[in-house]
Coordinates of C-alpha atoms in Angstrom, one line a residue:
Chain A
M30 CA 31.5 -186.4 -31.2
R31 CA 29.4 -185.8 -34.4
T32 CA 26.2 -185.9 -32.3
A33 CA 27.7 -183.7 -29.6
R34 CA 28.7 -181.1 -32.3
W35 CA 25.3 -181.1 -33.9
L36 CA 23.7 -180.7 -30.4
L37 CA 26.0 -177.9 -29.4
G38 CA 25.4 -176.1 -32.8
T39 CA 21.7 -176.4 -32.5
V40 CA 21.6 -175.1 -28.9
G41 CA 23.8 -172.2 -30.2
V42 CA 21.5 -171.3 -33.0
L43 CA 18.5 -171.4 -30.6
L44 CA 20.2 -169.1 -28.1
L45 CA 21.3 -166.8 -30.8
G46 CA 17.8 -166.7 -32.2
Y47 CA 16.3 -166.1 -28.8
G48 CA 18.6 -163.1 -28.2
A49 CA 18.0 -161.6 -31.6
W50 CA 14.2 -162.1 -31.3
R51 CA 14.2 -160.3 -27.9
I52 CA 16.2 -157.5 -29.3
F53 CA 13.6 -156.9 -32.0
Q54 CA 10.7 -157.6 -29.6
Y55 CA 11.9 -154.9 -27.2
S56 CA 12.9 -152.5 -29.9
Q57 CA 11.7 -149.5 -27.9
A58 CA 14.5 -150.2 -25.4
T59 CA 17.1 -151.8 -27.6
Q60 CA 16.8 -149.4 -30.6
P61 CA 17.8 -152.1 -33.2
K62 CA 18.7 -149.5 -35.8
Q63 CA 21.2 -147.7 -33.6
L64 CA 22.5 -151.0 -32.2
G65 CA 23.0 -152.2 -35.8
I66 CA 25.2 -149.2 -36.4
W67 CA 27.2 -150.0 -33.3
L68 CA 27.6 -153.6 -34.4
L69 CA 28.8 -152.6 -37.9
A70 CA 31.0 -149.8 -36.4
A71 CA 32.7 -152.4 -34.1
L72 CA 33.6 -154.6 -37.2
V73 CA 34.9 -151.6 -39.1
L74 CA 36.9 -150.2 -36.2
H75 CA 38.5 -153.6 -35.4
D76 CA 38.8 -155.3 -38.8
G77 CA 39.3 -152.1 -40.8
I78 CA 41.5 -150.0 -38.6
L79 CA 42.9 -151.6 -35.5
S80 CA 44.0 -154.8 -37.1
W81 CA 45.7 -152.9 -40.0
L82 CA 47.6 -150.8 -37.5
V83 CA 48.9 -153.9 -35.9
V84 CA 49.8 -155.4 -39.3
G85 CA 51.6 -152.2 -40.2
V86 CA 53.6 -152.1 -36.9
G87 CA 54.5 -155.8 -37.4
W88 CA 55.7 -155.1 -40.9
L89 CA 57.8 -152.2 -39.8
L90 CA 59.3 -154.2 -37.0
A91 CA 60.1 -157.1 -39.3
R92 CA 61.7 -154.7 -41.7
F93 CA 63.9 -152.8 -39.3
V94 CA 64.5 -154.8 -36.1
P95 CA 66.7 -157.9 -36.1
G96 CA 65.0 -161.2 -35.1
R97 CA 66.0 -161.7 -31.5
A98 CA 65.4 -158.2 -30.4
R99 CA 62.2 -158.0 -32.4
A100 CA 60.8 -161.0 -30.5
Y101 CA 61.0 -159.1 -27.2
L102 CA 59.9 -155.8 -28.7
Q103 CA 56.8 -157.5 -30.2
G104 CA 56.0 -159.1 -26.9
G105 CA 56.3 -155.8 -25.0
L106 CA 54.2 -154.0 -27.5
I107 CA 51.5 -156.6 -27.4
T108 CA 51.2 -156.4 -23.6
A109 CA 51.5 -152.6 -23.7
G110 CA 48.8 -152.3 -26.5
L111 CA 46.3 -154.5 -24.7
V112 CA 46.7 -152.6 -21.4
T113 CA 46.5 -149.2 -23.2
L114 CA 43.3 -150.3 -24.9
V115 CA 41.5 -150.8 -21.6
A116 CA 43.1 -147.7 -20.0
A117 CA 42.2 -145.3 -22.8
P118 CA 38.5 -144.7 -22.0
L119 CA 39.4 -144.3 -18.3
I120 CA 41.9 -141.6 -19.2
Y121 CA 39.3 -139.9 -21.4
R122 CA 36.6 -140.0 -18.7
H123 CA 38.9 -139.1 -15.8
G124 CA 37.3 -136.5 -13.6
K125 CA 33.9 -136.6 -15.4
S126 CA 31.9 -137.6 -12.3
Q127 CA 30.1 -136.2 -9.3
P128 CA 32.0 -135.6 -6.1
G129 CA 31.4 -138.4 -3.6
Q130 CA 30.9 -141.1 -6.2
A131 CA 34.6 -142.2 -5.8
L132 CA 34.4 -142.7 -9.6
L133 CA 37.3 -142.2 -12.0
E134 CA 39.3 -140.2 -9.5
R135 CA 42.7 -141.7 -10.1
N136 CA 45.3 -140.2 -12.4
Y137 CA 44.9 -142.9 -15.1
L138 CA 47.4 -141.3 -17.5
A139 CA 50.2 -141.4 -14.9
N140 CA 49.1 -144.9 -13.8
L141 CA 49.2 -146.1 -17.4
L142 CA 52.7 -144.6 -17.9
I143 CA 53.8 -146.5 -14.7
L144 CA 52.4 -149.7 -16.2
L145 CA 54.0 -149.1 -19.6
A146 CA 57.4 -148.4 -17.9
A147 CA 57.1 -151.6 -15.9
I148 CA 56.3 -153.6 -19.0
A149 CA 59.3 -152.0 -20.8
A150 CA 61.6 -152.8 -17.9
V151 CA 60.5 -156.4 -17.6
T152 CA 60.7 -156.9 -21.4
G153 CA 64.2 -155.3 -21.5
L154 CA 65.4 -157.4 -18.6
A155 CA 64.1 -160.6 -20.2
Y156 CA 66.0 -159.6 -23.4
L157 CA 69.2 -159.0 -21.6
V158 CA 69.0 -162.3 -19.8
R159 CA 68.5 -164.0 -23.1
V160 CA 71.4 -162.2 -24.7
R161 CA 73.7 -163.2 -21.9
Q162 CA 72.5 -166.8 -21.9
E163 CA 73.1 -167.2 -25.7
A164 CA 76.6 -165.6 -25.3
R165 CA 77.4 -168.1 -22.6
V166 CA 76.1 -171.0 -24.8
A167 CA 78.1 -169.8 -27.8
K168 CA 81.3 -169.8 -25.7
L169 CA 80.7 -173.5 -24.8
R170 CA 80.2 -174.5 -28.4
P171 CA 83.2 -175.9 -30.3
P172 CA 84.5 -173.7 -33.2
A173 CA 82.7 -174.2 -36.5
D174 CA 85.6 -176.0 -38.2
Q175 CA 85.6 -178.7 -35.4
V176 CA 81.9 -179.6 -35.6
S177 CA 81.8 -183.4 -36.4
T178 CA 78.6 -183.3 -38.5
G179 CA 80.3 -181.0 -41.0
R180 CA 77.3 -178.7 -41.0
S181 CA 77.7 -175.2 -39.7
P182 CA 75.9 -174.6 -36.3
A183 CA 72.8 -172.4 -36.4
G184 CA 74.4 -169.6 -34.6
S185 CA 72.2 -166.7 -35.8
A186 CA 69.1 -166.3 -33.8
Chain B
M1243 CA 37.1 -177.9 -44.1
D1244 CA 39.8 -177.5 -46.7
S1245 CA 39.1 -175.2 -49.6
S1246 CA 38.6 -177.4 -52.6
P1247 CA 37.7 -176.3 -56.2
K1248 CA 34.9 -178.8 -56.1
A1249 CA 32.2 -176.4 -54.9
Q1250 CA 33.1 -173.9 -57.6
T1251 CA 33.0 -176.3 -60.5
R1252 CA 29.8 -177.9 -59.3
S1253 CA 27.9 -174.6 -59.4
G1254 CA 28.7 -174.4 -63.1
R1255 CA 28.6 -170.7 -63.4
R1256 CA 31.3 -168.9 -61.4
L1257 CA 30.4 -165.7 -59.6
L1258 CA 34.0 -165.0 -58.5
P1259 CA 37.3 -165.6 -60.2
A1260 CA 39.1 -168.8 -59.1
G1261 CA 42.2 -166.9 -58.2
R1262 CA 42.3 -164.0 -55.8
P1263 CA 42.3 -160.6 -57.5
P1264 CA 45.6 -158.7 -57.4
F1265 CA 44.4 -156.2 -54.8
W1266 CA 43.3 -158.9 -52.3
P1267 CA 45.6 -159.0 -49.2
V1268 CA 47.8 -162.0 -48.7
F1269 CA 49.3 -162.8 -45.4
G1270 CA 52.3 -165.0 -44.5
D1271 CA 51.0 -167.0 -41.5
G1272 CA 54.0 -166.0 -39.4
V1273 CA 53.6 -166.9 -35.8
R1274 CA 49.8 -167.1 -36.1
S1275 CA 48.8 -170.7 -35.6
E1276 CA 45.9 -173.0 -34.5
A1277 CA 48.1 -173.7 -31.4
I1278 CA 47.7 -170.0 -30.3
T1279 CA 44.1 -169.5 -31.4
A1280 CA 42.9 -172.7 -29.7
R1281 CA 44.6 -171.7 -26.4
V1282 CA 43.6 -168.1 -26.3
G1283 CA 40.1 -169.0 -27.6
S1284 CA 39.7 -171.6 -24.7
A1285 CA 40.6 -168.9 -22.2
L1286 CA 38.2 -166.4 -23.8
G1287 CA 35.5 -169.1 -23.9
I1288 CA 35.8 -169.7 -20.2
A1289 CA 35.8 -166.0 -19.5
F1290 CA 32.6 -165.5 -21.7
G1291 CA 30.9 -168.5 -20.0
L1292 CA 31.6 -167.1 -16.5
C1293 CA 30.5 -163.6 -17.6
F1294 CA 27.3 -165.0 -19.0
V1295 CA 26.3 -167.0 -15.9
T1296 CA 27.2 -164.2 -13.5
G1297 CA 25.4 -161.8 -15.8
L1298 CA 22.2 -163.9 -15.6
L1299 CA 22.5 -164.0 -11.8
S1300 CA 22.7 -160.2 -11.8
H1301 CA 19.8 -160.0 -14.2
Y1302 CA 17.8 -162.1 -11.8
Q1303 CA 18.4 -159.4 -9.1
Y1304 CA 16.6 -157.0 -11.4
A1305 CA 13.7 -159.3 -12.4
P1306 CA 13.2 -162.1 -9.9
W1307 CA 10.3 -164.5 -10.1
G1308 CA 7.8 -163.9 -7.3
W1309 CA 7.9 -167.5 -6.1
L1310 CA 11.7 -167.6 -5.9
P1311 CA 13.0 -164.6 -4.0
I1312 CA 16.7 -163.9 -3.9
P1313 CA 18.2 -165.6 -0.9
A1314 CA 19.8 -163.6 1.9
A1315 CA 22.7 -166.0 2.3
P1316 CA 25.5 -165.9 1.6
A1317 CA 25.4 -162.1 2.3
W1318 CA 28.4 -161.7 -0.1
G1319 CA 26.8 -163.7 -2.9
Y1320 CA 26.2 -160.7 -5.2
R1321 CA 29.5 -159.2 -4.3
L1322 CA 31.2 -162.3 -5.5
S1323 CA 29.1 -162.9 -8.6
Q1324 CA 29.1 -159.4 -9.9
G1325 CA 32.7 -158.7 -9.0
T1326 CA 33.5 -161.8 -11.0
H1327 CA 31.3 -160.6 -13.9
V1328 CA 33.1 -157.3 -14.2
I1329 CA 36.6 -158.7 -13.8
T1330 CA 36.1 -161.5 -16.3
G1331 CA 34.4 -159.0 -18.7
L1332 CA 37.4 -156.7 -18.4
V1333 CA 39.9 -159.5 -18.9
S1334 CA 37.9 -160.6 -22.0
I1335 CA 38.9 -157.4 -23.8
P1336 CA 42.7 -158.3 -24.1
L1337 CA 41.8 -162.0 -24.7
L1338 CA 39.3 -161.1 -27.4
I1339 CA 41.7 -158.8 -29.2
T1340 CA 44.5 -161.4 -29.0
K1341 CA 42.2 -164.1 -30.3
L1342 CA 41.0 -162.0 -33.2
W1343 CA 44.6 -161.1 -34.1
S1344 CA 45.4 -164.8 -34.3
V1345 CA 42.8 -165.4 -37.0
F1346 CA 42.9 -162.1 -38.9
P1347 CA 44.2 -163.6 -42.2
K1348 CA 41.1 -165.8 -42.3
L1349 CA 39.1 -162.7 -43.0
F1350 CA 40.7 -162.6 -46.4
E1351 CA 40.4 -166.3 -47.5
W1352 CA 39.7 -166.8 -51.2
P1353 CA 37.0 -167.4 -52.4
P1354 CA 35.1 -165.5 -49.6
A1355 CA 32.5 -168.3 -49.6
R1356 CA 32.7 -171.8 -51.1
S1357 CA 29.1 -172.7 -50.5
V1358 CA 25.9 -171.4 -49.0
V1359 CA 26.6 -173.3 -45.7
H1360 CA 30.2 -171.8 -45.7
A1361 CA 28.7 -168.3 -46.3
L1362 CA 26.3 -168.8 -43.4
E1363 CA 29.1 -170.0 -41.2
R1364 CA 31.2 -166.9 -42.0
L1365 CA 28.2 -164.7 -41.4
S1366 CA 27.7 -166.3 -37.9
I1367 CA 31.4 -165.5 -37.1
A1368 CA 30.7 -161.9 -38.1
V1369 CA 27.8 -161.8 -35.7
L1370 CA 30.0 -163.4 -33.0
V1371 CA 32.8 -161.0 -33.5
S1372 CA 30.8 -157.8 -33.7
A1373 CA 28.4 -158.8 -30.9
S1374 CA 31.4 -159.7 -28.7
L1375 CA 33.2 -156.4 -29.4
V1376 CA 30.0 -154.4 -28.6
E1377 CA 29.2 -156.5 -25.6
V1378 CA 32.5 -156.0 -23.8
G1379 CA 32.9 -152.4 -25.1
I1380 CA 29.5 -151.2 -23.7
G1381 CA 30.2 -153.2 -20.6
L1382 CA 33.4 -151.2 -20.1
L1383 CA 31.7 -147.9 -20.8
N1384 CA 28.9 -148.8 -18.4
I1385 CA 31.3 -149.2 -15.4
L1386 CA 32.6 -145.7 -16.3
T1387 CA 28.9 -144.5 -16.3
W1388 CA 29.4 -143.3 -19.8
Y1389 CA 26.5 -143.8 -22.1
P1390 CA 27.1 -142.3 -25.6
W1391 CA 24.0 -144.0 -27.1
R1392 CA 20.2 -143.9 -26.9
F1393 CA 19.4 -147.6 -26.3
S1394 CA 18.9 -149.0 -22.9
F1395 CA 22.2 -150.4 -21.7
I1396 CA 20.6 -153.1 -19.5
D1397 CA 18.4 -154.4 -22.3
V1398 CA 21.1 -154.4 -25.0
H1399 CA 23.7 -155.9 -22.7
H1400 CA 21.4 -158.6 -21.6
W1401 CA 19.9 -159.7 -25.0
L1402 CA 23.2 -159.3 -26.8
A1403 CA 24.8 -161.7 -24.3
W1404 CA 22.4 -164.4 -25.6
V1405 CA 23.5 -163.6 -29.2
V1406 CA 27.2 -163.8 -28.1
I1407 CA 26.8 -167.1 -26.2
G1408 CA 24.6 -168.6 -29.0
S1409 CA 27.0 -167.8 -31.8
L1410 CA 29.9 -168.8 -29.6
L1411 CA 28.4 -172.3 -29.0
L1412 CA 27.8 -172.6 -32.8
H1413 CA 31.4 -171.5 -33.4
I1414 CA 32.7 -174.1 -31.0
A1415 CA 30.6 -176.8 -32.6
V1416 CA 31.8 -176.0 -36.1
K1417 CA 35.5 -175.6 -35.1
L1418 CA 35.7 -178.4 -32.6
P1419 CA 38.1 -180.6 -34.7
I1420 CA 40.4 -177.6 -35.3
I1421 CA 40.3 -176.6 -31.6
R1422 CA 41.3 -180.2 -30.6
R1423 CA 44.1 -180.1 -33.2
G1424 CA 45.3 -176.7 -32.1
L1425 CA 45.4 -177.7 -28.4
A1426 CA 47.3 -180.9 -29.3
D1427 CA 49.8 -178.8 -31.4
P1428 CA 52.7 -177.9 -29.0
V1429 CA 53.4 -174.3 -28.1
A1430 CA 57.1 -174.8 -28.6
G1431 CA 56.7 -175.1 -32.4
R1432 CA 59.2 -173.0 -34.3
I1433 CA 58.0 -170.4 -36.7
T1434 CA 59.4 -170.2 -40.2
A1435 CA 58.0 -167.3 -42.1
P1436 CA 58.1 -163.8 -40.5
E1437 CA 55.0 -161.8 -39.5
A1438 CA 54.5 -159.4 -42.4
G1439 CA 52.2 -157.2 -44.3
S1440 CA 50.6 -157.8 -47.7
E1441 CA 53.6 -159.1 -49.5
P1442 CA 56.1 -161.0 -47.3
D1443 CA 59.4 -161.3 -48.9
P1444 CA 61.7 -163.9 -47.3
E1445 CA 64.7 -162.4 -49.1
T1446 CA 64.5 -159.0 -47.5
V1447 CA 62.7 -159.8 -44.2
P1448 CA 64.9 -161.4 -41.6
A1449 CA 63.5 -164.6 -40.0
G1450 CA 62.9 -164.7 -36.2
G1451 CA 60.6 -162.5 -34.2
I1452 CA 58.2 -163.5 -31.5
T1453 CA 57.4 -167.2 -30.9
R1454 CA 54.1 -168.8 -30.1
R1455 CA 55.2 -169.0 -26.4
G1456 CA 56.0 -165.3 -26.6
V1457 CA 52.6 -164.4 -28.0
L1458 CA 50.9 -166.4 -25.2
I1459 CA 53.1 -164.8 -22.5
A1460 CA 52.5 -161.3 -23.9
G1461 CA 48.7 -161.7 -24.3
G1462 CA 48.5 -163.4 -20.9
A1463 CA 50.4 -160.6 -19.3
G1464 CA 48.1 -158.1 -20.9
A1465 CA 45.0 -159.9 -19.5
G1466 CA 46.8 -160.4 -16.2
I1467 CA 47.7 -156.8 -15.8
V1468 CA 44.1 -155.7 -16.6
A1469 CA 42.8 -158.2 -13.9
L1470 CA 45.3 -157.2 -11.2
T1471 CA 44.9 -153.4 -11.7
T1472 CA 41.1 -153.3 -11.9
A1473 CA 40.0 -155.9 -9.3
G1474 CA 40.9 -153.7 -6.4
Q1475 CA 37.5 -152.1 -6.5
A1476 CA 36.0 -155.3 -5.2
L1477 CA 38.9 -157.3 -3.9
T1478 CA 40.2 -155.3 -1.0
P1479 CA 43.7 -157.0 -0.9
L1480 CA 44.3 -155.8 -4.4
H1481 CA 43.4 -152.2 -3.6
P1482 CA 47.1 -151.0 -3.4
V1483 CA 47.7 -152.1 -7.1
A1484 CA 44.4 -150.9 -8.5
L1485 CA 46.1 -148.5 -10.9
L1486 CA 43.2 -148.8 -13.3
G1487 CA 40.5 -149.2 -10.6
V1488 CA 37.4 -147.4 -11.7
R1489 CA 35.9 -147.0 -8.2
D1490 CA 37.9 -146.3 -5.1
P1491 CA 35.8 -147.3 -2.0
Q1492 CA 38.6 -146.1 0.3
R1493 CA 38.4 -142.6 -1.0
A1494 CA 34.6 -142.5 -0.8
P1495 CA 32.6 -140.7 1.9
L1496 CA 32.2 -143.1 4.9
G1497 CA 34.1 -145.7 3.0
V1498 CA 31.2 -146.5 0.5
P1499 CA 31.1 -145.1 -3.0
I1500 CA 27.9 -143.3 -4.1
N1501 CA 26.3 -144.2 -7.4
R1502 CA 23.5 -141.6 -7.4
T1503 CA 24.0 -138.5 -5.4
A1504 CA 21.2 -136.6 -3.7
A1505 CA 21.6 -133.8 -6.3
Q1506 CA 21.3 -136.3 -9.2
A1507 CA 18.2 -137.8 -7.6
G1508 CA 16.7 -134.3 -6.9
V1509 CA 16.2 -134.9 -3.1
R1510 CA 18.7 -132.5 -1.5
Q1511 CA 15.9 -130.4 0.0
L1512 CA 13.3 -133.2 0.5
A1513 CA 15.7 -135.3 2.5
V1514 CA 16.3 -132.7 5.1
A1515 CA 12.8 -131.1 5.2
P1516 CA 11.4 -130.8 8.7
T1517 CA 8.1 -132.2 7.5
Y1518 CA 9.8 -135.6 6.8
R1519 CA 7.6 -138.6 7.7
L1520 CA 8.1 -142.3 7.2
R1521 CA 4.6 -143.7 6.2
V1522 CA 4.1 -147.4 6.7
T1523 CA 1.0 -148.7 5.0
G1524 CA -0.7 -152.1 5.6
P1525 CA -3.5 -153.6 7.7
T1526 CA -2.6 -151.2 10.6
P1527 CA -0.9 -148.2 8.9
F1528 CA 1.2 -145.6 10.9
E1529 CA 3.6 -142.7 10.5
L1530 CA 6.9 -141.9 12.1
T1531 CA 8.6 -138.6 12.5
L1532 CA 12.4 -138.4 12.3
D1533 CA 12.7 -138.1 16.1
E1534 CA 10.4 -141.2 16.6
L1535 CA 12.4 -143.1 14.1
E1536 CA 15.7 -142.3 15.7
A1537 CA 14.3 -143.3 19.1
L1538 CA 13.5 -146.9 17.9
P1539 CA 15.9 -149.6 19.2
G1540 CA 18.7 -150.1 16.7
V1541 CA 20.8 -153.1 15.8
Q1542 CA 24.2 -153.2 14.2
R1543 CA 25.0 -155.4 11.3
S1544 CA 28.0 -155.9 9.0
L1545 CA 26.8 -156.2 5.4
P1546 CA 28.7 -155.6 2.1
I1547 CA 27.2 -153.3 -0.5
A1548 CA 27.8 -154.5 -4.0
C1549 CA 27.0 -152.6 -7.2
V1550 CA 26.1 -153.9 -10.6
E1551 CA 29.2 -151.9 -11.9
G1552 CA 31.4 -154.3 -10.0
W1553 CA 32.6 -152.3 -7.1
S1554 CA 31.8 -153.5 -3.6
A1555 CA 32.7 -152.6 0.0
G1556 CA 32.1 -154.2 3.4
A1557 CA 30.4 -151.8 5.9
R1558 CA 28.9 -151.6 9.4
W1559 CA 25.3 -150.4 9.5
I1560 CA 23.1 -149.4 12.4
G1561 CA 19.4 -149.3 12.0
V1562 CA 15.9 -150.6 12.7
E1563 CA 15.0 -154.1 11.7
L1564 CA 12.5 -153.8 8.8
M1565 CA 10.6 -156.7 10.2
D1566 CA 9.8 -154.8 13.4
L1567 CA 7.9 -152.1 11.3
V1568 CA 6.3 -154.7 9.0
T1569 CA 4.9 -156.6 12.1
R1570 CA 3.7 -153.3 13.6
A1571 CA 1.8 -152.6 10.3
G1572 CA 0.1 -156.0 10.5
G1573 CA 2.4 -157.9 8.1
N1574 CA 4.4 -161.0 8.7
A1575 CA 7.4 -163.0 7.5
D1576 CA 5.6 -163.9 4.2
S1577 CA 4.7 -160.3 3.3
R1578 CA 5.9 -158.7 0.2
V1579 CA 7.1 -155.2 1.1
V1580 CA 7.6 -152.3 -1.3
L1581 CA 9.8 -149.4 -0.3
T1582 CA 9.6 -146.0 -2.0
S1583 CA 12.2 -143.2 -2.0
L1584 CA 11.7 -139.5 -1.8
E1585 CA 13.2 -139.4 -5.3
P1586 CA 10.5 -137.8 -7.5
D1587 CA 11.2 -140.1 -10.4
G1588 CA 13.9 -142.6 -11.7
P1589 CA 13.7 -146.3 -12.5
Y1590 CA 14.9 -147.3 -9.0
R1591 CA 12.8 -145.2 -6.7
R1592 CA 10.9 -148.2 -5.6
S1593 CA 12.1 -151.7 -4.7
A1594 CA 10.4 -154.9 -3.5
I1595 CA 11.7 -157.2 -0.8
S1596 CA 10.4 -160.5 0.5
G1597 CA 11.5 -163.9 1.8
S1598 CA 14.8 -164.4 3.6
Q1599 CA 16.1 -160.9 2.5
L1600 CA 13.1 -159.3 4.3
H1601 CA 14.0 -161.1 7.6
A1602 CA 17.6 -159.8 7.4
A1603 CA 16.9 -156.3 6.1
L1604 CA 17.8 -153.1 8.1
L1605 CA 16.4 -149.6 7.7
A1606 CA 19.8 -148.0 8.2
T1607 CA 20.4 -144.7 9.9
H1608 CA 24.2 -145.0 10.5
L1609 CA 27.0 -146.2 8.2
N1610 CA 30.4 -147.1 9.5
G1611 CA 29.8 -145.4 12.8
Q1612 CA 28.3 -142.1 11.5
R1613 CA 24.9 -140.8 10.7
L1614 CA 24.1 -141.3 7.0
T1615 CA 25.0 -138.4 4.8
V1616 CA 22.4 -137.1 2.4
D1617 CA 24.2 -138.7 -0.5
H1618 CA 24.2 -142.0 1.3
G1619 CA 20.4 -141.9 1.8
Y1620 CA 19.7 -139.7 4.8
P1621 CA 17.4 -139.9 6.7
L1622 CA 16.8 -143.6 6.1
R1623 CA 17.9 -146.3 3.6
L1624 CA 17.4 -150.0 3.1
I1625 CA 20.3 -152.4 3.4
A1626 CA 19.9 -156.2 2.9
P1627 CA 22.3 -159.0 2.3
D1628 CA 23.1 -160.4 -1.2
R1629 CA 21.1 -157.6 -2.8
A1630 CA 22.3 -155.5 -5.8
G1631 CA 23.3 -152.0 -4.6
V1632 CA 20.6 -150.1 -6.5
F1633 CA 17.8 -152.0 -4.7
N1634 CA 19.1 -150.9 -1.3
T1635 CA 16.7 -147.9 -1.7
K1636 CA 17.9 -144.6 -0.3
W1637 CA 15.9 -141.7 1.1
L1638 CA 13.0 -143.9 2.2
T1639 CA 9.6 -142.3 2.7
R1640 CA 7.0 -145.0 2.3
I1641 CA 6.9 -148.7 3.2
E1642 CA 4.0 -150.7 1.8
V1643 CA 3.3 -154.0 3.5
G1644 CA 1.5 -156.2 1.1
R1645 CA 0.2 -159.7 1.3

């Protein structure tokens, strides 16, 4: 395993070096300066902005939404956010093509809203099923003062 | 791998305080766990691997070695490989974002570097993350034919892929024990602390929230929806649900999308000029007028056309066998043939064909039962199996039969 890791790492460094070398070799085409700005901007956009937005939303949810409902809300928001991220540039570029290219001709905003509605519906349905299930389980459980272990059952979700 | 104070005391002089400064962000781990990271990371690794291999196959279409021409069979080879490339690339976007979310607190570990080796390792992760984000990002913009940059997309997308794959292999080598531990850690594990911001306070923040399973389902659903709603541009059965399909072959003229219109190529007048001639050069050169060309015996062939941007469509073509003209010009099955478009300039006005693709190639005059439109390459275009769309040269005016 140790040898395999060293081998894998060495191959990785070689491939990484090969790519970087070619980027600088073909600088006329790759414009390393501008590419560098793009690479830095990607880090800033992701680590400096997008991730903190997610942290902020997570903090707000943890603060104001009770645990069980929050689990489903978080799940729905994760799926919705990921789909929106891919759909956003399509919405922005909608209609900016030559006729006949059959390019970007759909109504992506309406389609995204359909997808978001479907995600919300599925998430809401899953939540309701869970609530009903737990209600049924709670009914089957003996009352707290009759539990033999003496400990109170973990009823709160 | 654990942060130990050893490295700091050994160096004698400390560059950074041992404890984190008060402004440094602190995260409760919450639901983030090696179990999630290892699983999402594995899926992303597989997607990147597929993307890299299919990307190299596509690159070969653009720069083949003379002694190894691209085979004509299977005719749907490029349709499959490039469709896979674009779908896995699109699916990588939600997977990458989920993966990066799961390790975000590691960005703020203290001290930022324990040793030179550790600093280099973190630097390689920065390279991996930023190269991956740019690679999938410009890939997405390319299929929208949106180029808000000066560099050559093809060069950057190709060479950056080597950087991504190289730093990914290095990352896997470094993290392999953690990956194995994470994969062995069950998904069903309960979380204790809540997902929270800079100062999690267990007193005021109620426990609960999304579980590991929940994160995997939600992230997987995001990736799945992206795959289902974009794949219809290549996978015909998924066309009805292609809500985020970039190209729509079924809405295109004659059922095939057009990447470069006659207006964009500057051939609107040239293509319909009465002076049009097809010049065939070689040991016995000759010329054909449009009438002579259309009087030649035609054959019909079903061949898909597949674009580097991931869309593809099956189509019926009628045309003259390229080999017939090559033989008449004194060439043979081993000739290397170069075709030139009426297009005054542009990187794809010429393309070369040889080997088994040459034998199977048609000079098409009709597409799906109708005369080619000017945008589709009227009066004459090349169509060959397993050939990237852009090399099926349109508006042909010259055929050079070489040795």
